[in-house]
XYZ file of N, CA and C in Angstrom:
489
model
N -18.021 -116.508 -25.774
C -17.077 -117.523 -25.374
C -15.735 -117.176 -26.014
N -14.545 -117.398 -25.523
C -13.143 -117.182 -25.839
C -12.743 -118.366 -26.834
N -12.153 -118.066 -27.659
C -11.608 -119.046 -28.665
C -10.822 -120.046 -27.784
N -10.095 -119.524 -26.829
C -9.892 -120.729 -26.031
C -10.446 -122.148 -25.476
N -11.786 -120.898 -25.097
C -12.587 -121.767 -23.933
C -13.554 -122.698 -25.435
N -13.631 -122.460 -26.636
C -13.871 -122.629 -27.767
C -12.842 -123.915 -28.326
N -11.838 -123.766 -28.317
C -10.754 -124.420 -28.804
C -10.688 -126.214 -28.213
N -10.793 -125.932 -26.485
C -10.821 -126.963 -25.713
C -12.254 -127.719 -25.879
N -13.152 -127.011 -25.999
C -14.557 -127.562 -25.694
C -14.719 -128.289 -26.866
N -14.222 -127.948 -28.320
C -14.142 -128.568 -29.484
C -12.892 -129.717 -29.510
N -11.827 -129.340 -29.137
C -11.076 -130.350 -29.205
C -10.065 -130.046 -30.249
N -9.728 -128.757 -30.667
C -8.968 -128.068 -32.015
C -8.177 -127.132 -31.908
N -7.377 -126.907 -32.473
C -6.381 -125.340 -32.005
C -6.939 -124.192 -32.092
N -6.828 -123.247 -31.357
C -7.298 -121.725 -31.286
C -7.250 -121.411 -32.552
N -6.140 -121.604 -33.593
C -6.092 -121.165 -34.932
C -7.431 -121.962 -36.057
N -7.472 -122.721 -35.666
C -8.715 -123.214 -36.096
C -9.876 -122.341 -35.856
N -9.746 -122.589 -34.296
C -11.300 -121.472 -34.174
C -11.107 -120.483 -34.846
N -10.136 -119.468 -35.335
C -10.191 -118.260 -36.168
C -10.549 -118.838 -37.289
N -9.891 -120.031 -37.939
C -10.229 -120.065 -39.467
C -11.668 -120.327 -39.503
N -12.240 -121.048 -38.704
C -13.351 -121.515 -38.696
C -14.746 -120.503 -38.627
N -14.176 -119.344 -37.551
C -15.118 -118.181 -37.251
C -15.290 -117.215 -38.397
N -13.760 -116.978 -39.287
C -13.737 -116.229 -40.045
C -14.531 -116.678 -41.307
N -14.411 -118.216 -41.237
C -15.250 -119.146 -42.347
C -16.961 -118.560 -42.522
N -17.198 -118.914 -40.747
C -18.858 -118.333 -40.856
C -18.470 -117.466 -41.262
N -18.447 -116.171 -40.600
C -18.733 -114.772 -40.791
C -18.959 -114.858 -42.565
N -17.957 -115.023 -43.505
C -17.696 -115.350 -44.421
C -19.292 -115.814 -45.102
N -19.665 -117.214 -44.393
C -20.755 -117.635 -45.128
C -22.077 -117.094 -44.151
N -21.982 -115.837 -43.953
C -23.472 -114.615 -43.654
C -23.587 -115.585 -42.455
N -23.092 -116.001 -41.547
C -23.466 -116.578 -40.305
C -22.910 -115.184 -39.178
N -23.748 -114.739 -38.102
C -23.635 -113.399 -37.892
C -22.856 -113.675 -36.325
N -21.358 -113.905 -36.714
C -20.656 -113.932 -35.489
C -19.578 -112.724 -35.272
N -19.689 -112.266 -34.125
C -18.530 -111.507 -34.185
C -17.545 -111.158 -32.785
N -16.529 -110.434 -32.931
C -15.522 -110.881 -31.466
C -15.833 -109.587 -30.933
N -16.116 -109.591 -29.698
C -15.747 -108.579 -28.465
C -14.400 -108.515 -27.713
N -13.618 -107.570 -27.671
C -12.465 -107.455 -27.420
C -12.899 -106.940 -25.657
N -11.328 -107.083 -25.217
C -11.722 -106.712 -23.990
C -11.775 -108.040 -22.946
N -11.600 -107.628 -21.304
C -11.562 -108.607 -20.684
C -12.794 -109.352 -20.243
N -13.482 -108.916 -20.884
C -15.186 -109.886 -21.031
C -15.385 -110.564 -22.456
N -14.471 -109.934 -23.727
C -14.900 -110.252 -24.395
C -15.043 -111.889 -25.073
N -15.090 -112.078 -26.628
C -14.822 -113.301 -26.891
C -15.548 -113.321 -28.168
N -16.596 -114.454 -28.777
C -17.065 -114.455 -29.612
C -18.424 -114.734 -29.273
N -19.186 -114.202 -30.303
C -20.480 -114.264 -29.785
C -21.026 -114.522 -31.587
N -22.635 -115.003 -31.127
C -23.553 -115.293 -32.239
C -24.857 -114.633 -31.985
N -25.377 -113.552 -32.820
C -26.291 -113.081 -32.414
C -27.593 -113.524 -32.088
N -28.140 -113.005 -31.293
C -29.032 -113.756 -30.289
C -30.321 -114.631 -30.997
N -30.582 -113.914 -32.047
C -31.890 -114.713 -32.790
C -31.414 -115.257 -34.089
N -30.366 -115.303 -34.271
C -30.128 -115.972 -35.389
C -30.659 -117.402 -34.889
N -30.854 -118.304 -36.117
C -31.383 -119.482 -35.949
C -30.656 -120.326 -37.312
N -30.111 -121.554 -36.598
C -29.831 -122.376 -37.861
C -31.061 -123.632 -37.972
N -31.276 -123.531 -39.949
C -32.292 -124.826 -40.006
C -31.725 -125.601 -39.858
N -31.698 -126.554 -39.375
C -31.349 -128.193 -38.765
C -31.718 -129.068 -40.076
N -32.181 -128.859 -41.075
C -32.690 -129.594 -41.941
C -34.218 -129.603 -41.923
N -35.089 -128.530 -41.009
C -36.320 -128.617 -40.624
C -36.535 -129.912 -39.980
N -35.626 -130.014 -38.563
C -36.153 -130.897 -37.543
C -37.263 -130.695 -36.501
N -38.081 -131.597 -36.556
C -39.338 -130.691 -35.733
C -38.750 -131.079 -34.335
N -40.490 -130.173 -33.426
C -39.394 -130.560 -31.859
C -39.706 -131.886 -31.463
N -40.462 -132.911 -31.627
C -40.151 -134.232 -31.391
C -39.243 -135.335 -31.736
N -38.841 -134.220 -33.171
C -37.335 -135.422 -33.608
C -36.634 -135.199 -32.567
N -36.002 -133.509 -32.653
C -35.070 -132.984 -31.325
C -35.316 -133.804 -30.053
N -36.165 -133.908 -29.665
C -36.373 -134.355 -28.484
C -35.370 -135.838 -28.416
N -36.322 -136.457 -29.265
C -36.227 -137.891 -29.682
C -34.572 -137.954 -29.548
N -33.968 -136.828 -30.529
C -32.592 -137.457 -30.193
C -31.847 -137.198 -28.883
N -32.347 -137.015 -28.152
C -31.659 -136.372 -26.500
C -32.582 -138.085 -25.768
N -33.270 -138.322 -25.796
C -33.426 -139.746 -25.216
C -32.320 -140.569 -25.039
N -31.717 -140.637 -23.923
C -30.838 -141.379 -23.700
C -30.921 -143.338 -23.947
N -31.817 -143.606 -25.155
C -31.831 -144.844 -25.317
C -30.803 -145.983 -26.104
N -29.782 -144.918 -26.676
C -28.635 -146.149 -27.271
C -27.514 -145.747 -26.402
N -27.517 -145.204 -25.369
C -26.193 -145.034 -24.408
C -25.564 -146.013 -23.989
N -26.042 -147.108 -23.536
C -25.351 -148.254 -23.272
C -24.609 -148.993 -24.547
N -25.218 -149.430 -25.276
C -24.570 -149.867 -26.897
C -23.390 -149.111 -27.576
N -23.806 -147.903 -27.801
C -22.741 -146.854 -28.223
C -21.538 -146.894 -27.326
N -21.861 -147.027 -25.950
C -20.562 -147.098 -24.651
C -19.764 -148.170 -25.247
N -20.198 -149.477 -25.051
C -19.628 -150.641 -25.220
C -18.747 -150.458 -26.265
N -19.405 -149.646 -27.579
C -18.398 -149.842 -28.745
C -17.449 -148.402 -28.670
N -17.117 -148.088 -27.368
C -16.928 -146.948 -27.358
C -16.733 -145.561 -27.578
N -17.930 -145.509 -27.821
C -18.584 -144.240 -28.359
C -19.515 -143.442 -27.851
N -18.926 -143.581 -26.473
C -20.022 -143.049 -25.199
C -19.522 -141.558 -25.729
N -18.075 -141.088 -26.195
C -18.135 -139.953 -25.143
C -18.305 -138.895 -26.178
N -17.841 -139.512 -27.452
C -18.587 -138.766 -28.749
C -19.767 -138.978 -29.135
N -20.617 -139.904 -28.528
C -22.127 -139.835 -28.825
C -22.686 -138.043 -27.300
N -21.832 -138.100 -26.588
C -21.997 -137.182 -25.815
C -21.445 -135.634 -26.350
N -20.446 -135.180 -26.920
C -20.101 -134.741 -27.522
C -21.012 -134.482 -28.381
N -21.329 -135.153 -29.719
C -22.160 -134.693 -30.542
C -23.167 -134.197 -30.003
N -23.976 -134.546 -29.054
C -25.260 -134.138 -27.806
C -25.098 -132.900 -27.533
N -23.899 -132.189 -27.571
C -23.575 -131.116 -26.322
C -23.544 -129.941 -28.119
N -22.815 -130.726 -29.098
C -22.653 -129.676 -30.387
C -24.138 -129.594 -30.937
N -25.080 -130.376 -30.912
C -26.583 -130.040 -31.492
C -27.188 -129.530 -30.586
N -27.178 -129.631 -29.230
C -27.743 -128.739 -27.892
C -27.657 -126.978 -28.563
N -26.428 -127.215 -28.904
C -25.568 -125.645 -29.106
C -26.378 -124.925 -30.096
N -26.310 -125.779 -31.408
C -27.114 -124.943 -32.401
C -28.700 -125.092 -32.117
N -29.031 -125.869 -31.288
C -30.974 -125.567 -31.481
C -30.907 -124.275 -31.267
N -32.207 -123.334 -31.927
C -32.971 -122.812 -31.598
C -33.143 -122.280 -29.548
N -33.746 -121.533 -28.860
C -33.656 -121.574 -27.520
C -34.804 -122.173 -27.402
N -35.852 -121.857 -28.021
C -36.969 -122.624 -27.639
C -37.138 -124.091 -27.491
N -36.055 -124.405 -28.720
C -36.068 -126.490 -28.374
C -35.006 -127.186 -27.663
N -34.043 -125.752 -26.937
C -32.865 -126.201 -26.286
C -33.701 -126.761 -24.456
N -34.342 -125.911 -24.220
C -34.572 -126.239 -22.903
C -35.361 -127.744 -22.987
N -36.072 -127.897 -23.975
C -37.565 -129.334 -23.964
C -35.936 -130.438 -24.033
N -35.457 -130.121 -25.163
C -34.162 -131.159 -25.355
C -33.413 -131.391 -24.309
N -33.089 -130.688 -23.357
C -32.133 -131.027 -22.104
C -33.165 -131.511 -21.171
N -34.626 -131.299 -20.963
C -35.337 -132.329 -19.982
C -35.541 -133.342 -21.021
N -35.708 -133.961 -21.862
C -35.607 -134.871 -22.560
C -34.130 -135.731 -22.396
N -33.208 -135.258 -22.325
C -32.251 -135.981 -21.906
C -31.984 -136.444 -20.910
N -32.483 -135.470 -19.258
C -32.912 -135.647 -18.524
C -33.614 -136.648 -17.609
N -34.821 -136.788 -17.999
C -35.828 -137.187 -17.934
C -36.102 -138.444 -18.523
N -36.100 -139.027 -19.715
C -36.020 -140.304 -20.025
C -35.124 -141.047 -20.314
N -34.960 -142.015 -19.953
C -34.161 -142.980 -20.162
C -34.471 -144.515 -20.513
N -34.086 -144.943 -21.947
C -35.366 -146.093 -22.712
C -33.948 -147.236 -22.004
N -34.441 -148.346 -21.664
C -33.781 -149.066 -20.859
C -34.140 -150.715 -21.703
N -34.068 -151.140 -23.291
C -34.524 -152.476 -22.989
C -34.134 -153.838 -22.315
N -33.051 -153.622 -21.534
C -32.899 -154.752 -20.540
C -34.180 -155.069 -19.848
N -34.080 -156.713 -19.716
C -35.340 -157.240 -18.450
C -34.893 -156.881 -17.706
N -36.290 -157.189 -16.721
C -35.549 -156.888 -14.683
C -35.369 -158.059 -14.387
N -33.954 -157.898 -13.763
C -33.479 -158.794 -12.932
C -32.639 -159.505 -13.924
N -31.978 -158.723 -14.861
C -30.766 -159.221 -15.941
C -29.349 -158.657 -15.872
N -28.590 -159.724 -15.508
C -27.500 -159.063 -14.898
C -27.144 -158.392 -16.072
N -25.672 -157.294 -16.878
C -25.297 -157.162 -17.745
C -24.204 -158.045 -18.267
N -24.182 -158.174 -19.299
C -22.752 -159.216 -20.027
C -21.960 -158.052 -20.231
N -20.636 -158.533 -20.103
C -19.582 -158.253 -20.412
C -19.265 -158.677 -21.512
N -19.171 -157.381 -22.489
C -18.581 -157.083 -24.040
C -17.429 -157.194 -24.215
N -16.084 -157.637 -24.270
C -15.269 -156.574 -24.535
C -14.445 -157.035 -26.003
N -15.546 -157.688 -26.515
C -14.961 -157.905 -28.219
C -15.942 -157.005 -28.792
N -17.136 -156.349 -28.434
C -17.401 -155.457 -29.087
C -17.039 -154.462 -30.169
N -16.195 -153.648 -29.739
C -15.432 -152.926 -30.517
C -14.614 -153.401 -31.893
N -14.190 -154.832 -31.114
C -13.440 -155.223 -32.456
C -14.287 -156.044 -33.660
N -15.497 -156.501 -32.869
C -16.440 -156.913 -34.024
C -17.180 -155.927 -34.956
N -16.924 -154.409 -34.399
C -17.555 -153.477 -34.834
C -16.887 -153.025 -36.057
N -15.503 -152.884 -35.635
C -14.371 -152.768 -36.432
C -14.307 -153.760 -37.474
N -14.652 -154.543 -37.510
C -14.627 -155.696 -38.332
C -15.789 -155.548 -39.802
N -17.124 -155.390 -39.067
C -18.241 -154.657 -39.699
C -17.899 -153.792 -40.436
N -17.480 -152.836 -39.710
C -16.997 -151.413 -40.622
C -15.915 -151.414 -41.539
N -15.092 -151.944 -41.630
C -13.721 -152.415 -42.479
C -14.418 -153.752 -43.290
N -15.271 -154.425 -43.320
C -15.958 -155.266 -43.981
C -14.633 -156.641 -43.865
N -14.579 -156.591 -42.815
C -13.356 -158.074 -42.891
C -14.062 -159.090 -41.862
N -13.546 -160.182 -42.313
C -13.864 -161.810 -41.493
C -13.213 -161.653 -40.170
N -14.187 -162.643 -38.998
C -13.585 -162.514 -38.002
C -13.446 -163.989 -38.029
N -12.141 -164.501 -36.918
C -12.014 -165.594 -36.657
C -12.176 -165.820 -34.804
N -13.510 -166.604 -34.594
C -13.694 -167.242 -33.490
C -13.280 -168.286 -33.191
N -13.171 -168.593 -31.969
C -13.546 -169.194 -31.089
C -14.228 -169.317 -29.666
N -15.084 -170.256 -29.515
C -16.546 -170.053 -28.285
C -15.662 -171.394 -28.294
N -16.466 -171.850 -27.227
C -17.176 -172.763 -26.013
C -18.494 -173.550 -26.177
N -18.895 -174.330 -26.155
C -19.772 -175.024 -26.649
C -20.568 -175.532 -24.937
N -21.894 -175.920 -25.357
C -22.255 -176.213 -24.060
C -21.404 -177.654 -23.357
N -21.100 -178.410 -24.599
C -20.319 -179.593 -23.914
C -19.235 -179.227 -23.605
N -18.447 -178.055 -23.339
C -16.855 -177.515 -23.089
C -16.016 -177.810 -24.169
N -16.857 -178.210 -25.189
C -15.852 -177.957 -26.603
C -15.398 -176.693 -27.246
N -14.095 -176.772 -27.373
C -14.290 -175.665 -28.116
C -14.300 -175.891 -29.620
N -14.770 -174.940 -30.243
C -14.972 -174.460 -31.699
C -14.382 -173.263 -32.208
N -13.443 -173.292 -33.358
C -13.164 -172.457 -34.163
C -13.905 -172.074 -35.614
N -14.269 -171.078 -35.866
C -14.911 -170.481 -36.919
C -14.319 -169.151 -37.638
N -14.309 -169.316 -39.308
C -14.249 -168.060 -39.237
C -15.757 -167.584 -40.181
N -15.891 -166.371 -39.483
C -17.305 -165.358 -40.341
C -17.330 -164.497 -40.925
N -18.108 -164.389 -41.813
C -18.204 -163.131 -42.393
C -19.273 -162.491 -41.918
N -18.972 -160.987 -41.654
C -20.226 -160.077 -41.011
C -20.788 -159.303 -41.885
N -22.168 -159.364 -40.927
C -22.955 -158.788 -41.682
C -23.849 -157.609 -40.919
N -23.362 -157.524 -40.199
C -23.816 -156.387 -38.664
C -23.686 -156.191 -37.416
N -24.318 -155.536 -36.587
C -23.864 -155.747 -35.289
C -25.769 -155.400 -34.748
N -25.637 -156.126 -33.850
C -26.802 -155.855 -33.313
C -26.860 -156.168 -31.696
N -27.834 -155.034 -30.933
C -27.272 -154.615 -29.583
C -29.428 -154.778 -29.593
N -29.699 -155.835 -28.745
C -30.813 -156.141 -28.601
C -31.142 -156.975 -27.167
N -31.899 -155.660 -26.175
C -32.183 -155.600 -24.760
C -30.646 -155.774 -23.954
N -29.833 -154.578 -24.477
C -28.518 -154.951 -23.788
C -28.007 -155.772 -24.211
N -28.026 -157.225 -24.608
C -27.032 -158.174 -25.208
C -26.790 -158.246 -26.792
């Protein structure tokens, strides 16, 4: 692959990809450039990185498309996808192919049938809130059309059968 085609797919400057390539090489990771109008960078073919000794059902497990909806909402669809596409990269070949029909192939869904979806769109900022450890100040609707002001302190977020 071309440091270019490298550069974009990561999201970083070409000069990066050099510092970064020169980094491996550096730490015995066995990459090296082909010059030329085919060339680019390459990683030799059997090298293998340990993952931390992930077996192939964790791998798998994490290509299950079951927090895609949740992660979206707080928008983090496209770097939960992203990260997907950078651990695809380093498996092994043998757990790359089971992992892409695993992504494929299942999809954990806990919505009921016949549940429409709610519309989030304070999500994010309650998430933000969580994560920065600050109070939010509401206001809802009450079943009698009252409204109510509150303020809370959080203590998580939780994304259970879609709502």
């Amino acid at each position: 692959m071309t440091a270019q085609t490298l550069a974009k797919r990561l999201e970083v400057s070409e000069r990066t990809i050099y510092r970064d390539l020169e980094a491996l090489s550096s730490a015995g990771i066995p990459v090296y450039a082909e010059r030329g109008p085919r060339g680019g960078w390459s990683l030799l073919e059997d090298y293998r990185v340990n993952l931390n000794r992930l077996t192939e059902s964790e791998v798998n497990t994490l290509f299950m498309s079951g927090a895609a909806g949740p992660l979206t909402d707080l928008g983090l669809g496209k770097a939960r996808e992203d990260a997907l596409l950078k651990l695809l990269a380093a498996l092994p070949s043998v757990y790359r192919s089971n992992a892409e029909r695993a992504r494929q192939r299942i999809h954990l869904d806990a919505a009921s049938w016949f549940h429409r979806g709610e519309e989030v769109p304070y999500v994010p900022l309650v998430q933000e809130a969580v994560w920065n450890d600050r109070r939010l100040r509401l206001t809802y609707q009450r079943g009698d059309n009252e409204l109510i002001e509150r303020v809370v302190d959080r203590y998580g977020l939780v994304a259970k059968a879609s709502v």
